[in-house]
PDB file of C-alpha atoms in Angstrom:
ATOM      1  CA  MET C 399      40.125   8.242 -20.139  1.00 84.00           C
ATOM      2  CA  ILE C 400      37.191   6.796 -17.868  1.00 85.00           C
ATOM      3  CA  GLY C 401      36.359   3.514 -19.951  1.00 86.00           C
ATOM      4  CA  VAL C 402      33.223   4.325 -21.253  1.00 89.00           C
ATOM      5  CA  ALA C 403      32.145   5.067 -25.033  1.00 90.00           C
ATOM      6  CA  GLN C 404      31.813   8.596 -26.394  1.00 90.00           C
ATOM      7  CA  SER C 405      28.023   8.042 -26.379  1.00 89.00           C
ATOM      8  CA  THR C 406      28.024   7.261 -22.854  1.00 88.00           C
ATOM      9  CA  ILE C 407      29.912  10.747 -22.363  1.00 88.00           C
ATOM     10  CA  SER C 408      27.221  12.429 -24.492  1.00 87.00           C
ATOM     11  CA  VAL C 409      24.459  11.360 -22.491  1.00 85.00           C
ATOM     12  CA  MET C 410      26.097  12.112 -19.275  1.00 85.00           C
ATOM     13  CA  GLU C 411      26.911  15.716 -20.931  1.00 86.00           C
ATOM     14  CA  ARG C 412      23.039  15.961 -21.822  1.00 82.00           C
ATOM     15  CA  GLY C 413      21.927  15.260 -18.161  1.00 78.00           C
ATOM     16  CA  LEU C 414      20.536  11.681 -18.988  1.00 78.00           C
ATOM     17  CA  GLY C 415      22.933   9.359 -16.963  1.00 78.00           C
ATOM     18  CA  GLU C 416      20.302   8.474 -14.180  1.00 80.00           C
ATOM     19  CA  SER C 417      20.871   4.656 -14.967  1.00 82.00           C
ATOM     20  CA  LEU C 418      24.896   5.187 -14.839  1.00 85.00           C
ATOM     21  CA  SER C 419      26.732   3.844 -11.928  1.00 86.00           C
ATOM     22  CA  VAL C 420      28.052   6.044  -9.047  1.00 84.00           C
ATOM     23  CA  ASP C 421      31.579   4.775  -9.940  1.00 84.00           C
ATOM     24  CA  VAL C 422      31.030   6.031 -13.604  1.00 87.00           C
ATOM     25  CA  TRP C 423      30.042   9.341 -12.415  1.00 86.00           C
ATOM     26  CA  GLN C 424      32.898   9.508  -9.779  1.00 84.00           C
ATOM     27  CA  ARG C 425      35.794   8.545 -12.596  1.00 84.00           C
ATOM     28  CA  ALA C 426      34.119  11.461 -14.638  1.00 86.00           C
ATOM     29  CA  PHE C 427      34.124  14.150 -12.027  1.00 86.00           C
ATOM     30  CA  THR C 428      37.720  13.160 -10.970  1.00 84.00           C
ATOM     31  CA  THR C 429      39.056  13.346 -14.628  1.00 84.00           C
ATOM     32  CA  VAL C 430      37.924  17.028 -14.831  1.00 84.00           C
ATOM     33  CA  ASP C 431      39.265  17.876 -11.215  1.00 83.00           C
ATOM     34  CA  ARG C 432      35.846  18.021  -9.752  1.00 83.00           C
ATOM     35  CA  ARG C 433      34.436  16.713  -6.615  1.00 81.00           C
ATOM     36  CA  LEU C 434      31.481  14.562  -6.902  1.00 81.00           C
ATOM     37  CA  GLY C 435      29.334  14.966  -3.348  1.00 78.00           C
ATOM     38  CA  LEU C 436      26.467  12.567  -2.305  1.00 74.00           C
ATOM     39  CA  GLU C 437      24.177  13.481   0.351  1.00 72.00           C
ATOM     40  CA  PRO C 438      21.470  11.310   1.794  1.00 68.00           C
ATOM     41  CA  SER C 439      17.937  12.703   1.848  1.00 62.00           C
ATOM     42  CA  ARG C 440      15.887  13.320   4.773  1.00 59.00           C
ATOM     43  CA  ASP C 441      14.780   9.843   6.137  1.00 59.00           C
ATOM     44  CA  ILE C 442      10.830   9.515   4.710  1.00 51.00           C
ATOM     45  CA  GLN C 443       9.693   8.261   7.869  1.00 53.00           C
ATOM     46  CA  ASP C 444      10.783  11.676   9.604  1.00 57.00           C
ATOM     47  CA  ASP C 445       7.947  13.788  10.913  1.00 57.00           C
ATOM     48  CA  VAL C 446       8.301  17.312   9.101  1.00 63.00           C
ATOM     49  CA  ALA C 447      11.266  19.060   7.507  1.00 62.00           C
ATOM     50  CA  ASP C 448      11.696  21.275  10.960  1.00 67.00           C
ATOM     51  CA  ALA C 449      11.090  18.815  13.292  1.00 71.00           C
ATOM     52  CA  GLY C 450      14.311  19.788  15.458  1.00 74.00           C
ATOM     53  CA  HIS C 451      13.446  23.170  15.114  1.00 82.00           C
ATOM     54  CA  LEU C 452       9.641  22.648  16.254  1.00 89.00           C
ATOM     55  CA  GLY C 453      11.164  20.245  19.042  1.00 91.00           C
ATOM     56  CA  ILE C 454      12.913  23.229  20.708  1.00 93.00           C
ATOM     57  CA  GLN C 455       9.918  25.697  19.974  1.00 93.00           C
ATOM     58  CA  ASN C 456       7.549  23.137  21.575  1.00 94.00           C
ATOM     59  CA  LEU C 457       9.977  22.880  24.735  1.00 95.00           C
ATOM     60  CA  VAL C 458       9.941  26.432  25.366  1.00 95.00           C
ATOM     61  CA  LEU C 459       6.090  27.417  24.868  1.00 95.00           C
ATOM     62  CA  GLY C 460       5.549  24.022  27.097  1.00 95.00           C
ATOM     63  CA  LEU C 461       7.760  25.432  29.578  1.00 96.00           C
ATOM     64  CA  GLY C 462       6.185  28.731  29.478  1.00 95.00           C
ATOM     65  CA  ARG C 463       2.489  27.636  29.756  1.00 95.00           C
ATOM     66  CA  ALA C 464       3.602  25.468  32.873  1.00 96.00           C
ATOM     67  CA  VAL C 465       4.841  28.829  34.809  1.00 95.00           C
ATOM     68  CA  GLY C 466       1.809  31.072  33.623  1.00 93.00           C
ATOM     69  CA  TYR C 467       2.846  32.457  30.100  1.00 94.00           C
ATOM     70  CA  ALA C 468       0.600  32.607  27.124  1.00 92.00           C
ATOM     71  CA  GLY C 469       2.786  31.175  24.443  1.00 87.00           C
ATOM     72  CA  SER C 470       2.673  32.345  20.861  1.00 85.00           C
ATOM     73  CA  PHE C 471       4.401  30.322  17.872  1.00 80.00           C
ATOM     74  CA  GLU C 472       6.195  32.193  14.869  1.00 76.00           C
ATOM     75  CA  VAL C 473       4.830  35.546  16.178  1.00 70.00           C
ATOM     76  CA  ALA C 474       5.124  38.389  13.755  1.00 67.00           C
ATOM     77  CA  THR C 475       7.035  41.149  15.436  1.00 61.00           C
ATOM     78  CA  ARG C 476       5.944  43.519  12.819  1.00 63.00           C
ATOM     79  CA  PRO C 477       2.251  42.528  11.745  1.00 58.00           C
ATOM     80  CA  ALA C 478       2.802  44.177   8.278  1.00 61.00           C
ATOM     81  CA  ASP C 479       5.516  41.803   7.400  1.00 62.00           C
ATOM     82  CA  PRO C 480       4.752  38.261   8.703  1.00 56.00           C
ATOM     83  CA  SER C 481       8.269  36.992   7.408  1.00 59.00           C
ATOM     84  CA  ARG C 482       9.455  38.799  10.241  1.00 65.00           C
ATOM     85  CA  SER C 483       8.783  36.507  13.077  1.00 72.00           C
ATOM     86  CA  SER C 484      10.213  35.342  16.330  1.00 77.00           C
ATOM     87  CA  ASP C 485      10.446  31.511  17.045  1.00 85.00           C
ATOM     88  CA  ALA C 486       8.585  31.688  20.698  1.00 89.00           C
ATOM     89  CA  CYS C 487       7.182  34.375  22.165  1.00 91.00           C
ATOM     90  CA  LEU C 488       5.972  34.299  25.782  1.00 93.00           C
ATOM     91  CA  ARG C 489       3.587  36.907  27.426  1.00 92.00           C
ATOM     92  CA  ASP C 490       2.458  37.784  30.836  1.00 92.00           C
ATOM     93  CA  ASP C 491      -0.220  40.476  30.751  1.00 90.00           C
ATOM     94  CA  ARG C 492      -0.546  40.190  34.588  1.00 91.00           C
ATOM     95  CA  ARG C 493       3.168  41.114  35.165  1.00 90.00           C
ATOM     96  CA  ARG C 494       3.636  43.154  31.848  1.00 91.00           C
ATOM     97  CA  ARG C 495       6.542  40.507  30.552  1.00 91.00           C
ATOM     98  CA  LEU C 496       7.304  39.490  27.026  1.00 90.00           C
ATOM     99  CA  ILE C 497      10.025  37.250  26.181  1.00 93.00           C
ATOM    100  CA  LEU C 498      11.446  36.560  22.851  1.00 93.00           C
ATOM    101  CA  ALA C 499      12.853  32.957  22.693  1.00 94.00           C
ATOM    102  CA  GLU C 500      15.066  32.535  19.366  1.00 94.00           C
ATOM    103  CA  CYS C 501      15.571  28.646  18.870  1.00 93.00           C
ATOM    104  CA  TRP C 502      18.645  27.537  16.998  1.00 93.00           C
ATOM    105  CA  ASN C 503      19.513  24.156  15.629  1.00 90.00           C
ATOM    106  CA  THR C 504      22.645  25.583  14.027  1.00 88.00           C
ATOM    107  CA  ILE C 505      23.658  28.941  13.300  1.00 87.00           C
ATOM    108  CA  GLY C 506      25.119  29.868  10.320  1.00 85.00           C
ATOM    109  CA  ASP C 507      25.712  33.732  10.628  1.00 90.00           C
ATOM    110  CA  ILE C 508      26.153  34.836  14.136  1.00 93.00           C
ATOM    111  CA  GLY C 509      26.321  38.708  13.249  1.00 92.00           C
ATOM    112  CA  ALA C 510      23.159  38.382  11.056  1.00 92.00           C
ATOM    113  CA  ALA C 511      21.216  36.460  13.628  1.00 91.00           C
ATOM    114  CA  ALA C 512      22.063  38.998  16.438  1.00 93.00           C
ATOM    115  CA  ARG C 513      21.252  42.082  14.157  1.00 92.00           C
ATOM    116  CA  SER C 514      17.816  40.173  13.641  1.00 89.00           C
ATOM    117  CA  THR C 515      17.239  39.661  17.412  1.00 91.00           C
ATOM    118  CA  ASN C 516      17.884  43.230  18.027  1.00 91.00           C
ATOM    119  CA  ARG C 517      15.323  43.990  15.287  1.00 90.00           C
ATOM    120  CA  LYS C 518      12.629  41.755  16.850  1.00 88.00           C
ATOM    121  CA  VAL C 519      13.415  43.208  20.520  1.00 89.00           C
ATOM    122  CA  ALA C 520      12.857  46.766  19.442  1.00 88.00           C
ATOM    123  CA  GLU C 521       9.760  45.656  17.559  1.00 86.00           C
ATOM    124  CA  ALA C 522       8.292  43.701  20.374  1.00 83.00           C
ATOM    125  CA  GLY C 523       9.234  46.743  22.790  1.00 84.00           C
ATOM    126  CA  ALA C 524       6.916  48.897  20.392  1.00 84.00           C
ATOM    127  CA  PHE C 525       4.292  46.313  20.779  1.00 81.00           C
ATOM    128  CA  ALA C 526       4.452  45.866  24.365  1.00 82.00           C
ATOM    129  CA  ALA C 527       4.344  49.912  24.800  1.00 81.00           C
ATOM    130  CA  TYR C 528       1.024  49.797  22.590  1.00 81.00           C
ATOM    131  CA  ALA C 529      -0.528  46.967  24.700  1.00 82.00           C
ATOM    132  CA  TRP C 530       0.487  48.153  28.224  1.00 86.00           C
ATOM    133  CA  GLY C 531       0.666  51.963  27.660  1.00 84.00           C
ATOM    134  CA  GLU C 532       2.759  53.579  30.290  1.00 81.00           C
ATOM    135  CA  GLU C 533       2.488  50.791  32.623  1.00 82.00           C
ATOM    136  CA  PRO C 534       5.984  49.463  33.655  1.00 86.00           C
ATOM    137  CA  HIS C 535       6.832  46.569  31.684  1.00 87.00           C
ATOM    138  CA  ARG C 536       9.763  44.250  30.579  1.00 88.00           C
ATOM    139  CA  VAL C 537      10.769  42.790  27.056  1.00 89.00           C
ATOM    140  CA  GLY C 538      13.525  40.240  27.188  1.00 91.00           C
ATOM    141  CA  ALA C 539      15.284  38.224  24.529  1.00 94.00           C
ATOM    142  CA  VAL C 540      16.790  34.621  24.891  1.00 96.00           C
ATOM    143  CA  TRP C 541      18.736  32.291  22.716  1.00 96.00           C
ATOM    144  CA  VAL C 542      17.898  28.648  23.145  1.00 96.00           C
ATOM    145  CA  VAL C 543      20.435  26.673  21.464  1.00 96.00           C
ATOM    146  CA  ARG C 544      20.780  22.964  20.882  1.00 94.00           C
ATOM    147  CA  ALA C 545      23.668  21.540  22.582  1.00 94.00           C
ATOM    148  CA  THR C 546      25.408  19.794  19.906  1.00 93.00           C
ATOM    149  CA  LYS C 547      29.059  19.082  19.421  1.00 93.00           C
ATOM    150  CA  ARG C 548      29.254  21.795  16.711  1.00 93.00           C
ATOM    151  CA  ASN C 549      27.227  24.445  18.567  1.00 94.00           C
ATOM    152  CA  ARG C 550      29.544  24.052  21.750  1.00 94.00           C
ATOM    153  CA  GLU C 551      32.420  24.245  19.588  1.00 94.00           C
ATOM    154  CA  LEU C 552      31.089  27.361  18.030  1.00 94.00           C
ATOM    155  CA  VAL C 553      30.199  29.083  21.111  1.00 95.00           C
ATOM    156  CA  ALA C 554      33.731  28.206  22.700  1.00 94.00           C
ATOM    157  CA  ARG C 555      35.477  29.259  19.479  1.00 94.00           C
ATOM    158  CA  TYR C 556      34.190  32.564  19.755  1.00 95.00           C
ATOM    159  CA  ALA C 557      33.445  32.993  23.415  1.00 94.00           C
ATOM    160  CA  GLU C 558      34.263  36.874  23.908  1.00 95.00           C
ATOM    161  CA  VAL C 559      31.512  37.546  21.055  1.00 95.00           C
ATOM    162  CA  PHE C 560      28.871  35.372  22.822  1.00 96.00           C
ATOM    163  CA  ALA C 561      29.958  36.750  26.149  1.00 95.00           C
ATOM    164  CA  ALA C 562      29.548  40.437  24.744  1.00 95.00           C
ATOM    165  CA  ARG C 563      26.464  39.446  23.271  1.00 95.00           C
ATOM    166  CA  PHE C 564      24.546  37.695  25.915  1.00 96.00           C
ATOM    167  CA  PRO C 565      25.464  39.608  29.284  1.00 96.00           C
ATOM    168  CA  GLY C 566      22.461  38.022  30.844  1.00 96.00           C
ATOM    169  CA  SER C 567      22.743  35.237  33.364  1.00 96.00           C
ATOM    170  CA  SER C 568      22.160  32.259  31.593  1.00 97.00           C
ATOM    171  CA  ALA C 569      21.237  30.503  35.014  1.00 97.00           C
ATOM    172  CA  ARG C 570      18.723  33.007  35.699  1.00 96.00           C
ATOM    173  CA  TRP C 571      17.471  32.644  32.123  1.00 97.00           C
ATOM    174  CA  VAL C 572      16.913  29.088  32.845  1.00 97.00           C
ATOM    175  CA  ALA C 573      15.191  29.979  36.034  1.00 97.00           C
ATOM    176  CA  ALA C 574      12.993  32.252  34.222  1.00 96.00           C
ATOM    177  CA  LEU C 575      11.732  29.921  31.891  1.00 96.00           C
ATOM    178  CA  THR C 576      11.428  27.057  33.845  1.00 96.00           C
ATOM    179  CA  ARG C 577      10.445  28.378  37.219  1.00 96.00           C
ATOM    180  CA  GLY C 578       8.616  31.913  36.030  1.00 94.00           C
ATOM    181  CA  ASP C 579      11.481  33.791  37.814  1.00 95.00           C
ATOM    182  CA  ASP C 580      11.868  37.413  36.688  1.00 93.00           C
ATOM    183  CA  PRO C 581      14.111  37.226  33.693  1.00 94.00           C
ATOM    184  CA  PRO C 582      17.450  38.944  33.649  1.00 94.00           C
ATOM    185  CA  ASP C 583      17.494  42.738  32.101  1.00 92.00           C
ATOM    186  CA  GLU C 584      20.015  41.643  29.532  1.00 95.00           C
ATOM    187  CA  PRO C 585      20.002  39.164  26.611  1.00 96.00           C
ATOM    188  CA  GLY C 586      20.963  35.512  27.233  1.00 96.00           C
ATOM    189  CA  LEU C 587      21.931  32.157  25.841  1.00 97.00           C
ATOM    190  CA  VAL C 588      20.959  28.833  27.484  1.00 97.00           C
ATOM    191  CA  TRP C 589      21.628  25.370  26.145  1.00 97.00           C
ATOM    192  CA  CYS C 590      18.582  22.996  24.920  1.00 96.00           C
ATOM    193  CA  ASP C 591      19.846  19.196  25.178  1.00 94.00           C
ATOM    194  CA  VAL C 592      19.718  17.529  22.016  1.00 91.00           C
ATOM    195  CA  ARG C 593      16.760  15.605  22.396  1.00 90.00           C
ATOM    196  CA  ALA C 594      14.763  19.214  23.269  1.00 92.00           C
ATOM    197  CA  THR C 595      13.589  18.024  26.956  1.00 94.00           C
ATOM    198  CA  ARG C 596      15.285  20.438  28.938  1.00 95.00           C
ATOM    199  CA  LEU C 597      17.280  23.558  29.346  1.00 97.00           C
ATOM    200  CA  PHE C 598      20.567  24.088  31.130  1.00 96.00           C
ATOM    201  CA  ALA C 599      22.945  27.060  31.866  1.00 97.00           C
ATOM    202  CA  TRP C 600      25.670  28.091  29.640  1.00 95.00           C
ATOM    203  CA  ARG C 601      28.820  27.732  31.845  1.00 88.00           C
ATOM    204  CA  ARG C 602      30.966  30.456  30.406  1.00 79.00           C
ATOM    205  CA  ARG C 603      34.923  29.987  30.773  1.00 69.00           C
TER     206      ARG C 603
END
């Protein structure tokens, strides 16, 4: 049916058909009503596999340092379980502030991501209480999302969900991260440009 010998089919069935052309594989998959997908690998000249994510973390940590925060990278919110960590943590002992910044290239499961952030904030709150005792302190959370077309469409499609999840002023969160202003009490969402060089506010519809 696909114009090759039975011996070739046998080779393909045994997973030994690396020398066969893509055209032969495509015809074989089409014949059995299956789709053959080809996906390019990461450019071998690229930096590291998570370079995009690192770019956002690097931006947040750099902005925080410039306005007086001590930054932590992939900080464990529950030290007994290092796998449970926040992307970037900004800490100011003088003003007793702790900001958890979750950095997103893409968001695969909005609900799971929101629950994860809630858990991290609760764990960070326990840490802050331990670090600063009875002194008044603030723990805040912000999502820093790369402003790709896909992410913009996602936020627009579920506008009510994101508005309910992030009631904190996006403009005030940008000011908190870039100027050191007091962050909002409520969680917020801010955009990061695609090249991870600046932050800007999410303009809600």
